[in-house]
XYZ file of C-alpha atoms in Angstrom:
302
model
C 14.053 63.765 70.208
C 11.714 63.011 67.315
C 9.668 60.009 68.359
C 7.883 59.852 65.011
C 10.871 58.754 62.884
C 10.514 55.019 62.212
C 13.562 52.790 62.760
C 13.671 49.462 60.932
C 15.394 46.559 62.683
C 15.410 42.783 62.946
C 17.680 40.791 65.314
C 18.684 38.629 62.340
C 20.763 41.598 61.089
C 23.463 40.495 63.555
C 22.767 36.755 63.442
C 25.343 35.141 61.186
C 28.106 32.732 62.161
C 31.299 33.825 60.448
C 34.832 32.400 60.556
C 37.029 33.689 63.404
C 38.591 37.084 62.593
C 36.306 37.529 59.588
C 36.485 41.135 58.404
C 32.739 41.831 58.519
C 31.553 43.406 61.834
C 28.290 41.454 62.054
C 27.650 42.479 65.691
C 27.345 46.183 64.954
C 23.648 46.119 63.999
C 22.486 44.728 67.333
C 24.976 47.097 68.943
C 23.332 50.112 67.297
C 19.881 48.886 68.357
C 20.981 48.412 71.978
C 22.734 51.796 72.078
C 19.621 53.546 70.741
C 17.551 51.863 73.465
C 20.054 53.041 76.093
C 19.648 56.558 74.700
C 15.924 56.377 75.421
C 14.458 55.232 72.098
C 11.122 53.528 72.768
C 10.913 49.878 71.668
C 7.704 50.765 69.791
C 9.725 52.996 67.439
C 11.262 49.911 65.832
C 9.528 48.357 62.841
C 10.256 44.695 62.058
C 10.750 44.049 58.337
C 9.761 41.026 56.274
C 12.276 39.328 53.953
C 12.177 40.638 50.392
C 10.111 38.372 48.114
C 12.021 36.269 45.600
C 9.767 37.634 42.826
C 11.094 41.144 43.466
C 14.676 39.919 43.084
C 13.772 38.080 39.867
C 12.067 41.203 38.479
C 15.252 43.243 38.776
C 18.229 40.878 38.805
C 19.608 38.077 36.644
C 17.489 34.957 37.244
C 20.421 32.507 37.106
C 22.324 34.528 39.711
C 19.253 34.847 41.978
C 18.336 31.149 41.756
C 21.853 29.784 42.259
C 22.707 32.144 45.122
C 19.474 31.365 46.967
C 19.949 27.603 46.428
C 23.608 27.585 47.470
C 24.828 26.426 44.056
C 26.562 29.646 42.978
C 30.118 28.766 41.974
C 32.865 29.137 44.568
C 34.693 31.939 42.741
C 31.504 34.044 42.712
C 30.988 33.322 46.430
C 34.576 34.355 47.174
C 33.893 37.657 45.437
C 30.930 38.178 47.782
C 33.187 37.465 50.748
C 30.915 35.285 52.906
C 30.700 31.505 53.186
C 27.276 30.375 51.929
C 24.687 29.317 54.520
C 20.913 29.260 54.902
C 21.339 31.906 57.577
C 23.298 34.157 55.214
C 20.385 34.077 52.763
C 17.736 34.657 55.446
C 19.725 37.511 56.924
C 20.356 39.149 53.544
C 16.746 38.880 52.379
C 15.534 40.383 55.666
C 18.085 43.219 55.522
C 17.028 44.024 51.942
C 13.373 43.854 52.964
C 14.339 46.287 55.718
C 15.679 48.862 53.264
C 12.573 48.573 51.088
C 10.402 49.015 54.203
C 12.517 52.033 55.175
C 11.893 53.582 51.753
C 8.149 53.001 52.159
C 8.132 54.540 55.662
C 10.201 57.515 54.496
C 7.526 58.384 51.939
C 4.878 58.224 54.664
C 6.826 60.001 57.432
C 9.379 62.162 55.663
C 12.266 60.166 57.096
C 13.019 56.594 58.155
C 16.229 54.791 59.080
C 17.252 51.177 58.634
C 19.753 49.737 61.142
C 21.547 47.964 58.281
C 21.667 48.337 54.492
C 23.853 49.843 51.847
C 24.704 46.720 49.810
C 25.964 48.829 46.954
C 28.615 46.512 45.466
C 26.033 44.019 44.143
C 24.976 44.306 40.488
C 22.422 42.451 38.349
C 24.324 39.175 38.046
C 27.043 39.255 40.688
C 27.676 40.112 44.315
C 30.837 41.612 45.767
C 32.306 43.155 48.906
C 29.853 41.557 51.394
C 26.862 42.486 49.202
C 24.569 39.762 47.788
C 21.768 41.881 46.298
C 21.643 45.654 45.895
C 19.074 46.993 48.361
C 19.554 50.654 47.374
C 18.480 49.974 43.807
C 15.462 47.896 44.913
C 14.402 50.606 47.366
C 14.696 53.254 44.645
C 12.577 51.132 42.295
C 10.006 50.666 45.067
C 9.825 54.433 45.629
C 9.428 55.031 41.891
C 6.357 52.796 41.939
C 4.586 55.178 44.332
C 2.403 58.119 43.231
C 4.261 61.389 42.701
C 7.741 59.849 42.748
C 9.310 60.243 39.310
C 12.944 60.608 40.329
C 15.010 59.195 43.222
C 18.456 60.427 44.269
C 20.856 57.935 45.878
C 23.445 59.798 47.957
C 26.220 57.267 48.645
C 28.803 58.532 51.131
C 30.315 55.154 51.989
C 34.080 55.358 51.425
C 33.850 52.639 48.771
C 32.230 53.550 45.464
C 28.758 52.064 44.935
C 29.855 50.361 41.740
C 26.903 47.961 41.651
C 24.393 50.784 42.081
C 26.064 52.832 39.336
C 25.886 49.869 36.926
C 22.267 49.007 37.758
C 21.094 52.596 37.365
C 23.277 53.640 34.420
C 20.445 53.426 31.874
C 17.703 54.543 34.267
C 17.253 58.316 34.167
C 14.760 58.125 37.062
C 17.541 57.059 39.480
C 20.269 59.649 40.106
C 23.491 58.300 41.630
C 25.929 60.447 43.622
C 29.086 58.938 45.125
C 31.835 60.494 47.244
C 34.457 57.783 47.663
C 38.117 57.046 48.239
C 39.932 57.315 44.927
C 42.485 54.615 45.819
C 40.116 52.265 47.635
C 37.978 49.224 46.795
C 36.561 48.540 44.240
C 39.674 48.674 42.074
C 37.556 49.143 38.945
C 35.192 52.073 39.429
C 31.920 52.454 37.527
C 30.332 55.695 36.378
C 27.723 57.217 38.686
C 25.778 60.267 37.522
C 28.124 62.233 39.778
C 31.395 60.876 41.152
C 33.696 62.701 43.540
C 36.918 60.688 44.043
C 38.657 61.654 47.291
C 42.409 61.527 48.075
C 43.789 59.420 50.933
C 43.938 61.071 54.351
C 41.261 63.699 53.667
C 40.136 65.494 56.847
C 36.873 67.106 57.962
C 36.952 70.546 56.342
C 38.082 69.310 52.936
C 35.555 66.461 52.971
C 32.640 68.712 53.948
C 33.630 71.241 51.276
C 33.420 68.538 48.582
C 30.045 67.387 49.933
C 28.757 70.969 49.907
C 29.886 71.299 46.287
C 28.184 67.993 45.374
C 24.865 68.963 46.976
C 24.982 72.400 45.291
C 25.542 70.695 41.943
C 22.559 68.376 42.467
C 20.382 71.386 43.286
C 21.300 72.984 39.978
C 21.025 69.908 37.752
C 18.366 67.602 39.202
C 14.946 67.776 40.825
C 14.543 64.516 42.776
C 11.302 63.584 44.513
C 12.909 61.370 47.168
C 16.347 60.485 48.533
C 18.075 57.302 49.688
C 21.103 58.062 51.863
C 23.920 55.566 52.440
C 25.691 56.938 55.527
C 28.726 54.635 55.552
C 31.126 55.531 58.389
C 34.206 53.937 56.841
C 35.331 57.521 56.094
C 36.252 57.703 59.821
C 39.855 58.292 60.870
C 39.955 55.034 62.888
C 38.385 52.827 60.224
C 40.513 49.826 59.272
C 39.568 49.944 55.577
C 38.764 53.598 54.920
C 42.047 55.467 54.270
C 40.356 58.830 55.041
C 40.748 60.885 58.239
C 37.300 62.271 59.048
C 36.573 62.695 62.777
C 33.444 61.562 64.613
C 32.237 65.166 64.663
C 32.959 65.341 60.926
C 30.702 62.320 60.399
C 27.962 64.068 62.401
C 28.359 67.255 60.341
C 28.236 65.246 57.101
C 25.026 63.460 58.116
C 23.466 66.733 59.291
C 24.373 68.411 55.999
C 22.663 65.699 53.929
C 19.560 65.466 56.118
C 19.213 69.263 56.344
C 19.518 69.490 52.545
C 16.618 67.008 52.262
C 14.534 68.785 54.912
C 14.986 72.197 53.279
C 13.607 70.789 50.026
C 10.819 68.771 51.637
C 12.309 65.540 50.276
C 11.529 62.244 51.990
C 14.774 60.446 52.883
C 15.392 56.759 53.604
C 18.686 56.149 55.409
C 20.897 53.062 55.607
C 24.060 52.772 57.682
C 26.519 51.445 55.074
C 30.059 50.335 55.848
C 32.218 50.741 58.935
C 35.051 48.377 59.796
C 36.622 49.153 63.143
C 37.168 45.895 65.011
C 36.165 47.611 68.278
C 32.378 47.248 67.941
C 31.556 49.789 70.677
C 33.765 52.401 69.015
C 32.213 51.582 65.630
C 28.661 51.838 67.005
C 29.402 55.265 68.463
C 30.372 56.531 64.995
C 27.250 55.006 63.385
C 25.130 56.741 66.066
C 25.993 60.122 64.520
C 23.367 59.438 61.844
C 20.664 58.989 64.488
C 21.840 62.169 66.243
C 21.723 64.122 62.988
C 18.232 62.751 62.319
C 17.063 63.825 65.779
C 16.293 60.248 66.890
C 18.616 60.705 69.882
C 20.136 63.818 71.495
């Protein structure tokens, strides 16, 4: 086990009262934390993030959207698109989770790798939220990395089953942020955006075919781009038992995918900040066990 890989976590990640049977598995973040502790991760490994400052949001996102969402005055149609009922707790939780991804990016530059126990809010754009995403943490983390010495280009590897449409839109005119997405062709969002590299995947895809596409994507990046740092969205909604995924990748396939990405970064000496992305099995224990593959691949647990 690598005891020097920082893990970013706050209990607020799982603290949000949602309507009964709400689709979002809010308990999974605490579940991942507790499972890591049971696997022998020292409590001192966890870093507690601060909420992202409002000024940072205003620097990068539409001011009307930021102000109205934070104040609870965003119109009901826009809130429905986000998919959560508005509450003070929703805002606190979201700002802390986003602060967590930015902290993870910072720690990755210092340590070579860091992992957030939430993150991957890739459906949010400059002036709207969508699909359980209020503000896009991947974009903010990339911008934070680009503000550090020696970081001129950041690659966002998004392997959540749903295309990171918000990230693609935010970064479309920013040559310093490279966006790669492998996603279900016939899955949410209905209207796809253009990443720098998109690999649409057919329904029911299994391990070998998925890993072959990923290998092709990483080979292409190596030929075309020279990033200085990586942000990795390790969504597990590609899993065969996921309620919203439509792909058929096994738990071992998820582990192999995560290992492939992290090994690719290690071989090139690239710092990598990881977020856990989506995963929508209703059985939280089963869902946590799939998310744990990232921490296995990283060497945080055996």
